[in-house]
Coordinates of C-alpha atoms in Angstrom, one line a residue:
X1 CA 131.1 44.7 -109.2
X2 CA 127.2 42.8 -110.4
X3 CA 124.7 44.6 -112.1
X4 CA 122.8 46.0 -109.3
X5 CA 125.8 46.7 -107.2
X6 CA 126.2 49.5 -109.3
X7 CA 125.3 52.9 -108.2
X8 CA 121.8 55.0 -109.8
X9 CA 123.4 57.6 -111.8
X10 CA 120.2 59.9 -111.1
X11 CA 119.5 59.0 -107.4
X12 CA 122.0 60.7 -104.9
X13 CA 125.2 58.7 -102.8
X14 CA 124.1 57.4 -99.0
X15 CA 126.0 60.0 -97.6
X16 CA 123.2 63.2 -99.1
X17 CA 120.1 60.8 -98.7
X18 CA 120.9 60.0 -94.8
X19 CA 121.4 64.6 -94.9
X20 CA 125.3 64.4 -94.8
X21 CA 127.3 67.1 -95.8
X22 CA 130.6 66.6 -98.2
X23 CA 133.7 67.1 -96.7
X24 CA 134.5 71.7 -97.1
X25 CA 130.5 71.6 -98.4
X26 CA 130.3 74.6 -95.4
X27 CA 134.5 75.2 -95.1
X28 CA 134.2 77.5 -98.6
X29 CA 131.4 80.3 -97.6
X30 CA 133.1 80.0 -94.0
X31 CA 136.6 81.3 -96.1
X32 CA 134.9 83.6 -97.7
X33 CA 133.4 85.1 -95.2
X34 CA 136.6 85.9 -92.8
X35 CA 137.9 87.3 -96.1
X36 CA 135.5 89.0 -96.2
X37 CA 135.5 89.9 -92.6
X38 CA 139.9 90.4 -93.0
X39 CA 139.5 92.7 -96.3
X40 CA 136.6 95.1 -94.0
X41 CA 139.0 95.1 -90.4
X42 CA 141.7 95.6 -93.1
X43 CA 139.8 98.9 -95.7
X44 CA 138.5 99.9 -92.2
X45 CA 141.8 100.0 -90.1
X46 CA 143.5 102.0 -93.5
X47 CA 140.7 104.5 -93.7
X48 CA 141.3 104.8 -90.0
X49 CA 144.9 105.8 -90.4
X50 CA 144.5 108.3 -94.1
X51 CA 141.0 109.9 -91.4
X52 CA 144.1 109.7 -88.4
X53 CA 147.2 111.7 -90.5
X54 CA 144.5 114.1 -92.9
X55 CA 143.7 115.5 -88.5
X56 CA 147.6 115.0 -87.3
X57 CA 148.3 116.5 -90.8
X58 CA 145.7 119.2 -90.4
X59 CA 147.2 120.0 -86.0
X60 CA 150.5 120.3 -88.0
X61 CA 149.5 122.2 -90.7
X62 CA 147.9 125.0 -88.1
X63 CA 151.2 125.0 -85.8
X64 CA 152.9 125.2 -89.2
X65 CA 151.4 128.1 -90.4
X66 CA 150.3 130.1 -87.3
X67 CA 154.5 130.1 -86.7
X68 CA 155.2 130.5 -90.0
X69 CA 153.1 133.4 -90.2
X70 CA 154.4 135.2 -87.1
X71 CA 158.7 134.6 -87.8
X72 CA 157.6 136.3 -91.1
X73 CA 155.8 138.9 -89.4
X74 CA 158.8 139.6 -87.4
X75 CA 161.5 139.1 -90.1
X76 CA 159.7 142.0 -91.8
X77 CA 159.8 143.9 -88.4
X78 CA 163.2 142.2 -87.9
X79 CA 164.6 144.3 -91.5
X80 CA 162.3 147.4 -90.6
X81 CA 164.6 147.9 -87.3
X82 CA 167.4 147.3 -89.2
X83 CA 167.2 150.0 -91.7
X84 CA 166.1 152.5 -89.4
X85 CA 169.2 151.4 -86.5
X86 CA 167.1 149.7 -83.5
X87 CA 169.6 147.3 -82.4
X88 CA 167.7 147.2 -79.4
X89 CA 164.5 146.4 -81.1
X90 CA 166.2 143.7 -83.5
X91 CA 167.6 141.6 -80.7
X92 CA 164.3 142.2 -78.6
X93 CA 162.5 140.1 -81.1
X94 CA 165.2 137.3 -81.8
X95 CA 163.5 134.8 -79.2
X96 CA 159.7 135.0 -80.7
X97 CA 161.6 134.6 -83.8
X98 CA 162.6 131.5 -82.1
X99 CA 159.9 130.3 -81.0
X100 CA 157.9 130.2 -84.5
X101 CA 160.8 129.8 -86.2
X102 CA 161.5 126.5 -84.1
X103 CA 157.6 125.5 -83.9
X104 CA 157.1 126.1 -87.5
X105 CA 160.8 123.1 -88.3
X106 CA 158.7 120.3 -85.8
X107 CA 155.7 120.5 -87.1
X108 CA 156.3 119.7 -90.2
X109 CA 159.7 117.3 -90.2
X110 CA 158.2 114.3 -88.9
X111 CA 157.7 111.4 -89.9
X112 CA 154.0 112.1 -92.0
X113 CA 154.7 115.6 -93.1
X114 CA 157.7 113.7 -94.8
X115 CA 155.4 110.9 -96.5
X116 CA 152.3 113.4 -97.6
X117 CA 155.6 115.7 -99.7
X118 CA 156.2 112.6 -101.9
X119 CA 151.6 112.4 -102.7
X120 CA 150.4 113.4 -105.9
X121 CA 149.2 116.9 -106.6
X122 CA 149.0 117.7 -103.6
X123 CA 152.6 117.3 -102.1
X124 CA 154.3 120.6 -103.3
X125 CA 152.8 122.8 -100.6
X126 CA 153.3 119.5 -97.9
X127 CA 157.2 119.9 -99.4
X128 CA 157.4 123.6 -99.9
X129 CA 156.4 124.2 -95.9
X130 CA 158.7 121.7 -94.7
X131 CA 161.5 123.5 -96.7
X132 CA 160.4 126.9 -95.2
X133 CA 160.5 126.5 -92.4
X134 CA 163.3 123.7 -91.7
X135 CA 165.0 127.0 -94.2
X136 CA 164.0 129.8 -91.9
X137 CA 165.4 127.1 -88.5
X138 CA 168.7 127.6 -90.1
X139 CA 168.5 131.4 -90.2
X140 CA 167.7 131.6 -86.4
X141 CA 170.1 129.3 -86.0
X142 CA 172.8 130.3 -87.4
X143 CA 171.9 134.2 -86.7
X144 CA 170.4 134.7 -82.9
X145 CA 174.0 133.7 -81.7
X146 CA 175.4 136.9 -83.7
X147 CA 172.8 139.0 -83.5
X148 CA 174.8 141.1 -80.6
X149 CA 177.2 142.0 -83.0
X150 CA 175.2 142.3 -86.0
X151 CA 173.9 145.4 -83.6
X152 CA 178.0 146.6 -82.5
X153 CA 178.2 146.7 -87.0
X154 CA 174.9 148.7 -87.5
X155 CA 175.4 150.8 -84.2
X156 CA 178.0 153.2 -85.4
X157 CA 177.6 155.7 -82.2
X158 CA 178.9 153.1 -79.9
X159 CA 182.7 152.9 -81.9
X160 CA 183.7 156.6 -81.7
X161 CA 185.2 158.2 -80.1
X162 CA 185.2 161.5 -78.9
X163 CA 187.2 162.4 -81.4
X164 CA 185.1 160.9 -84.0
X165 CA 187.7 158.2 -84.9
X166 CA 185.6 154.4 -85.9
X167 CA 186.8 152.2 -83.0
X168 CA 187.7 148.9 -85.5
X169 CA 188.0 146.0 -83.4
X170 CA 184.8 145.5 -82.7
X171 CA 184.0 145.6 -86.8
X172 CA 187.1 143.3 -86.9
X173 CA 186.3 141.1 -83.9
X174 CA 183.0 140.3 -85.6
X175 CA 183.6 139.2 -89.5
X176 CA 183.9 135.2 -88.9
X177 CA 180.9 134.1 -87.0
X178 CA 178.7 137.4 -89.4
X179 CA 181.0 135.6 -92.8
X180 CA 179.9 132.1 -90.8
X181 CA 175.5 133.3 -90.6
X182 CA 175.9 134.6 -93.9
X183 CA 176.7 131.6 -95.0
X184 CA 173.8 130.0 -93.7
X185 CA 171.6 132.2 -94.6
X186 CA 172.5 132.3 -98.6
X187 CA 171.8 128.8 -98.3
X188 CA 168.5 128.7 -96.9
X189 CA 167.5 131.4 -99.0
X190 CA 168.1 130.0 -102.6
X191 CA 166.9 126.7 -101.4
X192 CA 163.5 129.1 -100.9
X193 CA 163.8 130.2 -103.6
X194 CA 164.2 126.9 -105.5
X195 CA 160.8 126.1 -105.2
X196 CA 157.9 127.0 -108.0
X197 CA 154.8 128.7 -106.9
X198 CA 152.7 127.6 -109.4
X199 CA 152.7 124.8 -107.7
X200 CA 151.4 126.0 -105.5
X201 CA 147.8 126.1 -103.9
X202 CA 146.6 129.8 -103.8
X203 CA 146.3 130.1 -100.5
X204 CA 150.0 128.9 -100.2
X205 CA 151.5 130.3 -103.0
X206 CA 151.6 133.9 -101.1
X207 CA 152.8 133.3 -98.6
X208 CA 155.8 131.3 -99.3
X209 CA 156.3 134.3 -103.1
X210 CA 156.9 137.1 -99.4
X211 CA 159.2 134.2 -97.0
X212 CA 161.5 133.5 -100.2
X213 CA 161.0 138.1 -101.1
X214 CA 162.0 138.3 -96.9
X215 CA 164.8 135.7 -96.9
X216 CA 166.4 137.1 -99.5
X217 CA 166.5 139.7 -97.6
X218 CA 167.9 138.5 -95.0
X219 CA 170.6 137.3 -97.0
X220 CA 170.9 141.0 -98.2
X221 CA 171.6 141.9 -95.5
X222 CA 173.9 139.3 -93.7
X223 CA 176.6 138.6 -97.0
X224 CA 176.4 142.5 -96.8
X225 CA 177.1 142.9 -93.4
X226 CA 179.5 140.8 -93.5
X227 CA 181.6 141.9 -95.7
X228 CA 181.5 145.6 -94.5
X229 CA 183.2 143.9 -91.8
X230 CA 185.7 141.7 -93.4
X231 CA 186.3 144.9 -95.7
X232 CA 186.1 148.0 -93.2
X233 CA 188.9 147.6 -91.2
X234 CA 191.9 147.6 -93.5
X235 CA 190.1 150.3 -95.3
X236 CA 190.3 152.1 -92.2
X237 CA 193.4 151.8 -92.1
X238 CA 193.2 149.0 -88.9
X239 CA 196.7 148.1 -90.3
X240 CA 198.4 151.3 -92.0
X241 CA 197.4 154.1 -93.0
X242 CA 195.2 154.8 -96.5
X243 CA 195.1 157.2 -99.1
X244 CA 191.6 157.8 -100.8
X245 CA 190.5 160.2 -103.4
X246 CA 187.1 161.6 -103.0
X247 CA 185.3 162.8 -106.2
X248 CA 182.7 165.3 -106.2
X249 CA 180.3 164.3 -108.9
X250 CA 178.3 167.3 -110.5
X251 CA 174.7 165.7 -110.6
X252 CA 174.5 169.5 -112.6
X253 CA 175.3 168.5 -115.1
X254 CA 175.1 164.6 -115.9
X255 CA 177.3 161.9 -116.7
X256 CA 176.4 157.9 -116.2
X257 CA 177.4 157.9 -112.7
X258 CA 175.0 160.1 -111.8
X259 CA 177.6 163.9 -112.8
X260 CA 180.4 165.4 -113.8
X261 CA 183.6 165.6 -111.6
X262 CA 182.8 168.6 -110.3
X263 CA 186.0 168.3 -107.5
X264 CA 188.5 165.9 -106.0
X265 CA 189.9 165.1 -102.4
X266 CA 192.5 163.7 -100.8
X267 CA 191.5 162.1 -97.8
X268 CA 193.4 160.1 -95.3
X269 CA 192.4 156.6 -92.9
X270 CA 194.7 156.0 -89.9
X271 CA 193.1 153.7 -87.7
X272 CA 190.1 154.6 -87.7
X273 CA 190.2 158.8 -88.2
X274 CA 189.5 160.3 -91.3
X275 CA 191.5 163.7 -93.0
X276 CA 190.9 166.0 -96.0
X277 CA 194.7 166.2 -96.5
X278 CA 193.9 168.5 -99.6
X279 CA 191.4 169.3 -102.8
X280 CA 191.8 170.3 -106.3
X281 CA 189.4 171.8 -108.8
X282 CA 189.6 170.1 -112.0
X283 CA 191.4 172.9 -113.8
X284 CA 194.3 171.4 -112.0
X285 CA 193.9 169.0 -113.9
X286 CA 193.7 170.2 -118.2
X287 CA 192.2 169.0 -120.9
X288 CA 194.5 166.3 -122.9
X289 CA 195.7 165.9 -126.3
X290 CA 194.8 162.8 -125.9
X291 CA 193.4 160.0 -123.2
X292 CA 195.3 159.1 -120.3
X293 CA 194.9 156.6 -120.9
X294 CA 194.5 153.8 -123.7
X295 CA 190.4 153.9 -124.5
X296 CA 188.6 150.2 -126.4
X297 CA 187.0 151.3 -129.5
X298 CA 184.2 149.9 -127.1
X299 CA 184.6 153.0 -125.4
X300 CA 185.1 155.2 -128.1
X301 CA 182.7 154.2 -130.0
X302 CA 179.6 154.9 -127.5
X303 CA 181.8 158.2 -125.1
X304 CA 184.0 159.2 -127.7
X305 CA 187.5 159.8 -126.6
X306 CA 186.0 162.5 -123.9
X307 CA 186.1 159.5 -121.7
X308 CA 190.2 159.9 -120.8
X309 CA 191.0 163.7 -121.8
X310 CA 188.5 165.5 -119.5
X311 CA 188.2 164.4 -115.9
X312 CA 185.3 166.3 -116.3
X313 CA 184.6 163.1 -117.6
X314 CA 186.3 159.7 -116.4
X315 CA 182.3 159.6 -114.9
X316 CA 181.0 158.9 -118.5
X317 CA 181.4 155.0 -117.8
X318 CA 179.3 153.3 -116.4
X319 CA 181.5 151.2 -114.9
X320 CA 183.0 152.6 -111.8
X321 CA 186.4 150.3 -111.8
X322 CA 187.2 151.9 -115.5
X323 CA 186.2 155.1 -113.8
X324 CA 188.8 155.0 -110.9
X325 CA 191.6 153.9 -113.3
X326 CA 191.2 157.5 -115.5
X327 CA 191.5 159.0 -112.8
X328 CA 194.3 157.7 -110.6
X329 CA 196.8 158.0 -114.1
X330 CA 194.6 161.6 -113.9
X331 CA 196.3 161.9 -110.3
X332 CA 199.2 160.7 -111.1
X333 CA 200.0 162.7 -114.0
X334 CA 199.5 166.1 -112.2
X335 CA 201.7 165.5 -109.5
X336 CA 200.1 163.1 -107.3
X337 CA 201.5 160.3 -105.8
X338 CA 199.3 156.2 -105.1
X339 CA 196.3 155.5 -103.7
X340 CA 194.8 152.9 -102.2
X341 CA 191.8 153.4 -103.3
X342 CA 188.4 156.1 -105.2
X343 CA 185.5 156.6 -103.4
X344 CA 182.7 159.2 -105.2
X345 CA 179.6 160.5 -103.9
X346 CA 177.1 162.6 -105.4
X347 CA 175.1 165.4 -104.1
X348 CA 171.9 163.8 -102.9
X349 CA 174.8 161.3 -100.9
X350 CA 175.9 165.4 -99.4
X351 CA 172.0 166.3 -98.5
X352 CA 171.7 163.0 -96.0
X353 CA 175.1 163.6 -94.7
X354 CA 173.7 166.8 -92.9
X355 CA 170.6 165.1 -92.3
X356 CA 173.1 163.1 -90.0
X357 CA 175.8 165.7 -89.0
X358 CA 173.6 168.6 -89.2
X359 CA 174.2 172.3 -91.0
X360 CA 178.3 172.5 -91.4
X361 CA 179.5 176.1 -92.5
X362 CA 181.2 176.4 -95.9
X363 CA 184.6 178.5 -95.6
X364 CA 182.8 181.7 -97.8
X365 CA 180.3 182.1 -94.4
X366 CA 177.0 180.0 -95.9
X367 CA 175.4 178.0 -93.5
X368 CA 174.4 174.9 -95.0
X369 CA 171.8 171.7 -94.1
X370 CA 170.1 168.9 -95.9
X371 CA 167.4 171.1 -97.2
X372 CA 169.5 173.9 -98.9
X373 CA 172.5 172.3 -100.1
X374 CA 171.3 171.3 -103.5
X375 CA 169.4 174.3 -104.6
X376 CA 173.1 176.2 -102.7
X377 CA 175.5 173.7 -105.3
X378 CA 173.9 173.5 -108.2
X379 CA 171.4 176.9 -108.8
X380 CA 172.0 180.2 -106.3
X381 CA 176.0 179.2 -106.7
X382 CA 176.1 179.3 -110.5
X383 CA 174.2 182.9 -109.7
X384 CA 176.1 184.0 -106.8
X385 CA 179.4 183.3 -108.1
X386 CA 179.5 185.2 -112.8
X387 CA 182.8 183.4 -112.6
X388 CA 182.5 179.0 -113.0
X389 CA 186.5 179.3 -111.3
X390 CA 184.5 180.5 -108.3
X391 CA 182.0 178.3 -107.9
X392 CA 183.9 176.0 -108.5
X393 CA 185.6 177.4 -105.7
X394 CA 182.9 177.0 -104.0
X395 CA 182.2 173.4 -104.4
X396 CA 184.7 172.6 -103.2
X397 CA 184.2 174.3 -100.4
X398 CA 181.3 172.6 -99.4
X399 CA 182.6 168.9 -99.8
X400 CA 185.1 169.9 -97.0
X401 CA 183.0 171.1 -94.5
X402 CA 180.6 168.4 -95.1
X403 CA 183.7 165.2 -95.0
X404 CA 185.2 167.3 -91.8
X405 CA 181.6 166.6 -90.0
X406 CA 181.9 162.6 -90.5
X407 CA 185.6 162.7 -90.1
X408 CA 184.5 164.4 -86.6
X409 CA 182.1 162.6 -85.5
X410 CA 178.6 165.5 -85.8
X411 CA 176.0 164.7 -85.9
X412 CA 173.5 161.5 -84.7
X413 CA 175.7 157.9 -85.3
X414 CA 173.2 155.6 -86.2
X415 CA 171.1 158.3 -89.3
X416 CA 174.1 158.7 -90.8
X417 CA 173.9 154.8 -91.7
X418 CA 170.8 154.4 -92.8
X419 CA 171.9 157.3 -95.2
X420 CA 174.8 155.9 -96.4
X421 CA 173.0 152.6 -96.7
X422 CA 169.8 154.1 -98.9
X423 CA 172.2 156.3 -101.0
X424 CA 174.2 152.5 -101.9
X425 CA 171.1 151.0 -102.7
X426 CA 170.5 154.0 -105.1
X427 CA 174.1 153.6 -106.0
X428 CA 174.6 156.9 -105.0
X429 CA 178.2 155.8 -103.3
X430 CA 180.8 153.7 -105.4
X431 CA 184.0 152.8 -104.1
X432 CA 187.0 150.8 -106.1
X433 CA 190.5 149.8 -103.9
X434 CA 193.3 149.2 -105.6
X435 CA 194.2 146.0 -103.3
X436 CA 193.0 143.0 -105.4
X437 CA 191.8 141.2 -102.9
X438 CA 188.9 144.0 -101.3
X439 CA 188.3 144.7 -105.1
X440 CA 187.7 140.9 -106.0
X441 CA 185.0 141.6 -103.0
X442 CA 183.5 145.1 -103.6
X443 CA 183.5 144.8 -107.5
X444 CA 180.1 142.3 -106.7
X445 CA 178.6 144.2 -104.4
X446 CA 175.9 147.6 -105.1
X447 CA 178.3 149.7 -105.0
X448 CA 181.2 148.9 -106.7
X449 CA 179.8 150.2 -109.5
X450 CA 181.0 147.3 -112.0
X451 CA 178.6 147.1 -114.8
X452 CA 180.3 146.0 -116.9
X453 CA 183.6 145.1 -115.2
X454 CA 181.8 142.9 -112.2
X455 CA 179.0 140.3 -111.9
X456 CA 176.2 143.4 -113.4
X457 CA 175.9 140.9 -116.5
X458 CA 172.6 140.2 -115.9
X459 CA 171.4 143.9 -115.8
X460 CA 170.3 146.3 -118.0
X461 CA 171.8 149.5 -118.1
X462 CA 170.2 153.1 -118.9
X463 CA 171.8 156.3 -118.3
X464 CA 172.1 160.0 -119.6
X465 CA 174.6 162.0 -120.5
X466 CA 174.4 166.4 -120.7
X467 CA 175.6 167.1 -124.3
X468 CA 174.6 170.5 -123.6
X469 CA 177.7 172.0 -121.4
X470 CA 175.9 172.9 -119.2
X471 CA 174.4 173.0 -115.6
X472 CA 171.0 173.2 -116.7
X473 CA 170.4 169.3 -114.9
X474 CA 169.2 171.2 -112.6
X475 CA 165.6 171.9 -113.5
X476 CA 165.3 168.3 -115.1
X477 CA 163.2 165.5 -113.6
X478 CA 163.8 162.4 -114.3
X479 CA 161.2 159.0 -114.3
X480 CA 162.3 155.3 -114.8
X481 CA 159.6 152.6 -113.8
X482 CA 159.2 148.9 -114.4
X483 CA 156.1 149.4 -117.1
X484 CA 155.9 145.3 -118.8
X485 CA 157.4 142.2 -117.7
X486 CA 157.3 139.4 -120.6
X487 CA 158.9 136.2 -118.8
X488 CA 159.4 132.8 -121.1
X489 CA 160.9 129.7 -121.4
X490 CA 164.0 131.0 -122.7
X491 CA 163.9 134.2 -121.7
X492 CA 162.6 137.7 -120.0
X493 CA 161.7 140.9 -121.6
X494 CA 161.3 143.8 -119.9
X495 CA 160.3 147.4 -120.7
X496 CA 162.1 150.8 -119.1
X497 CA 160.1 153.7 -119.3
X498 CA 161.7 156.8 -119.0
X499 CA 160.4 160.2 -118.2
X500 CA 162.0 163.8 -118.7
X501 CA 160.7 166.8 -117.7
X502 CA 162.2 170.4 -118.1
X503 CA 161.3 172.7 -116.6
X504 CA 163.6 175.3 -115.5
X505 CA 162.7 179.2 -114.7
X506 CA 160.9 181.5 -116.9
X507 CA 164.6 183.8 -117.4
X508 CA 166.5 180.4 -117.9
X509 CA 168.4 181.7 -121.5
X510 CA 169.8 185.1 -119.5
X511 CA 172.0 183.0 -117.1
X512 CA 175.2 182.7 -117.5
X513 CA 176.6 181.2 -120.9
X514 CA 178.6 178.2 -118.3
X515 CA 175.4 177.2 -117.1
X516 CA 173.4 177.2 -120.4
X517 CA 175.5 175.5 -121.9
X518 CA 178.6 175.5 -124.3
X519 CA 177.3 172.1 -126.7
X520 CA 178.4 173.9 -130.0
X521 CA 175.8 172.7 -131.9
X522 CA 172.0 174.9 -133.5
X523 CA 170.3 173.5 -129.6
X524 CA 169.2 176.9 -128.9
X525 CA 170.0 178.6 -125.7
X526 CA 168.4 177.1 -122.7
X527 CA 166.7 173.9 -123.9
X528 CA 169.8 170.7 -122.6
X529 CA 170.9 168.3 -124.4
X530 CA 170.8 165.4 -122.9
X531 CA 172.0 162.0 -124.7
X532 CA 170.0 158.3 -123.8
X533 CA 172.6 155.0 -123.5
X534 CA 171.4 151.6 -123.4
X535 CA 172.6 149.0 -122.8
X536 CA 171.6 145.1 -123.7
X537 CA 172.5 142.4 -120.7
X538 CA 175.6 140.6 -122.0
X539 CA 174.0 138.3 -124.9
X540 CA 171.0 139.7 -124.0
X541 CA 169.1 142.4 -127.4
X542 CA 167.2 144.9 -127.4
X543 CA 163.9 146.0 -128.8
X544 CA 162.1 149.1 -129.5
X545 CA 162.9 151.9 -128.6
X546 CA 159.7 154.2 -128.3
X547 CA 158.3 158.1 -128.5
X548 CA 154.5 158.6 -128.2
X549 CA 152.8 156.1 -131.0
X550 CA 156.3 156.3 -132.5
X551 CA 159.7 154.0 -132.5
X552 CA 162.8 155.7 -132.6
X553 CA 166.0 154.4 -133.4
X554 CA 169.9 155.5 -131.4
X555 CA 173.2 154.9 -133.3
X556 CA 173.5 150.9 -132.8
X557 CA 176.8 149.7 -131.2
X558 CA 178.4 147.3 -128.3
X559 CA 180.7 147.4 -125.4
X560 CA 181.1 144.9 -122.8
X561 CA 179.4 141.3 -125.2
X562 CA 176.6 143.5 -124.9
X563 CA 174.5 145.6 -127.6
X564 CA 174.2 149.6 -127.1
X565 CA 171.9 152.4 -128.5
X566 CA 172.4 155.8 -128.4
X567 CA 169.7 158.2 -129.0
X568 CA 170.1 162.4 -127.8
X569 CA 167.4 163.8 -126.3
X570 CA 166.3 167.7 -127.0
X571 CA 164.3 170.1 -124.8
X572 CA 163.4 172.9 -125.0
X573 CA 162.2 174.6 -121.6
X574 CA 159.0 173.2 -120.0
X575 CA 158.2 170.4 -122.4
X576 CA 158.2 166.9 -121.1
X577 CA 159.1 163.2 -123.5
X578 CA 158.3 159.6 -122.2
X579 CA 160.8 157.2 -123.8
X580 CA 160.4 153.1 -123.1
X581 CA 163.3 150.9 -124.0
X582 CA 162.7 147.0 -124.4
X583 CA 165.6 144.7 -123.5
X584 CA 165.2 141.2 -123.1
X585 CA 167.5 138.3 -121.6
X586 CA 169.8 136.1 -123.5
X587 CA 168.2 133.3 -121.0
X588 CA 165.1 132.8 -119.0
X589 CA 165.2 134.8 -115.7
X590 CA 163.1 135.8 -112.4
X591 CA 164.6 138.6 -112.1
X592 CA 166.3 141.6 -114.8
X593 CA 168.4 144.0 -112.2
X594 CA 168.4 147.5 -114.2
X595 CA 170.9 150.1 -113.7
X596 CA 170.7 154.1 -114.3
X597 CA 172.0 157.8 -114.0
X598 CA 171.6 158.0 -109.8
X599 CA 170.0 161.6 -110.6
X600 CA 168.7 164.3 -108.0
X601 CA 164.8 163.0 -108.7
X602 CA 165.4 159.0 -109.8
X603 CA 167.7 156.3 -108.0
X604 CA 170.3 154.4 -110.2
X605 CA 169.0 151.5 -109.3
X606 CA 165.0 148.9 -110.5
X607 CA 164.7 145.2 -110.6
X608 CA 161.6 144.3 -113.1
X609 CA 160.3 141.0 -112.1
X610 CA 158.2 138.8 -113.3
X611 CA 155.4 137.4 -112.0

């Protein structure tokens, strides 16, 4: 190329001079515009999807919320109906509950709701509602088909023949279906109980907590019904006749289980019919020089060897299977035969049974009803009969009259069921079976009374034992409450408050000696002494025991892998005292069950709950 042919670097290319655009120079802005347009379109699409998803979730959320509120309310009503034995109302509410449960489950089971449960921060709320809805639907689907059977179990009146005999066939027939429903309900309740309400928004945490409580209650009722239908037919003699000992506990002289053994009756049960065979007063069981069965060193340390030397004191242990073993051995050694089980009740149960049967007349001709039986048994009889043997005869006669009334089918069966359920929940009824397969199921229940030998390792206990040697417990008011609960990652601590108030008549010192007592101490006549025995949960600890602003100590021992403290309260007429017991679990626990001595004024069970 010659010098003239070389392009001048200062001049633009000819194509530019001619107004021609270089190749690709116009395409770059278009590409950028296309990319920007696609980004805007994508962002708009995402925004639209989010808006639609939020709208869908809101719509579904309203559906679920309305349905769950309706279901929770209906469940509460059905529980009340069952407690009142109103089985027709239970059946009538079922269709509405089924609709609410299905709606809530459908609203929270779609892909959008499931995806929302994985979102940070708010996802736990969506997951909780889905879990609650699914659990509720599972329970309704499982229990719906057996509601009629459950109603039949609760409606004892329909199972009674004219002679009072129970028709056991419907109970046996209902057992398999109820067992299946109980298994489903237990699993569903556990899944809801696992929800940590601390992760939920305030508006949701409260309702979920209520549903947790409701489903736990439903599960418990179904498990109880399943156990009842499995246990009652054989225990009531469906397969072969049974013999039971019935212990009538006397709350005027307290023991851990509710009172001393005041009378022992022998019951015959055959094909649903209950017959009183005979009765014995405690004087028919002599004091022994040595315990009727070998006692452990722990038992002697806590209860002394009187636990096994006097039949009256066999209820001093809070473990009813142990009481039953001791009583049956007393029975054998005094000429009785083998028995199929032991049942214990207290006077409050007697009053409840009379509320169901109506008045009865004891052998001496005195009419007794729910309103006067406690006073007649625990106060008036001791003034009317100066000889304690005559008072014992009256006591056993009242027990016989009540057993006859219940066994003959007298009165209202719905009230009878309601009173028995209430008494069982308050630990006023205890049952032990000599048949291992039955006992393994009973010991896991409140009526099994297995505080030391059953499934109560997580429970604390505070029990009362009269040390006056008299019958002054009728004038002792006891009130137990949970005053404080401290929940931590390692353990749970609870403070149990026990109030005692002693208000006997002004002339109590003039009452017969077997009423005012034979304490063998310097206790003033008419005053009352009571041992308070506190048990920690297994592996847990007992903290301080406080009275007013002071801290007191008790005798520190152990029993059944538990720390135990024993102290004595002494009250003169008109005095009262408040004790505060601190108990701590071995590991973190949402609840701490507390077993107590059932008395005339308070039941035998409390629960300390976190939150």
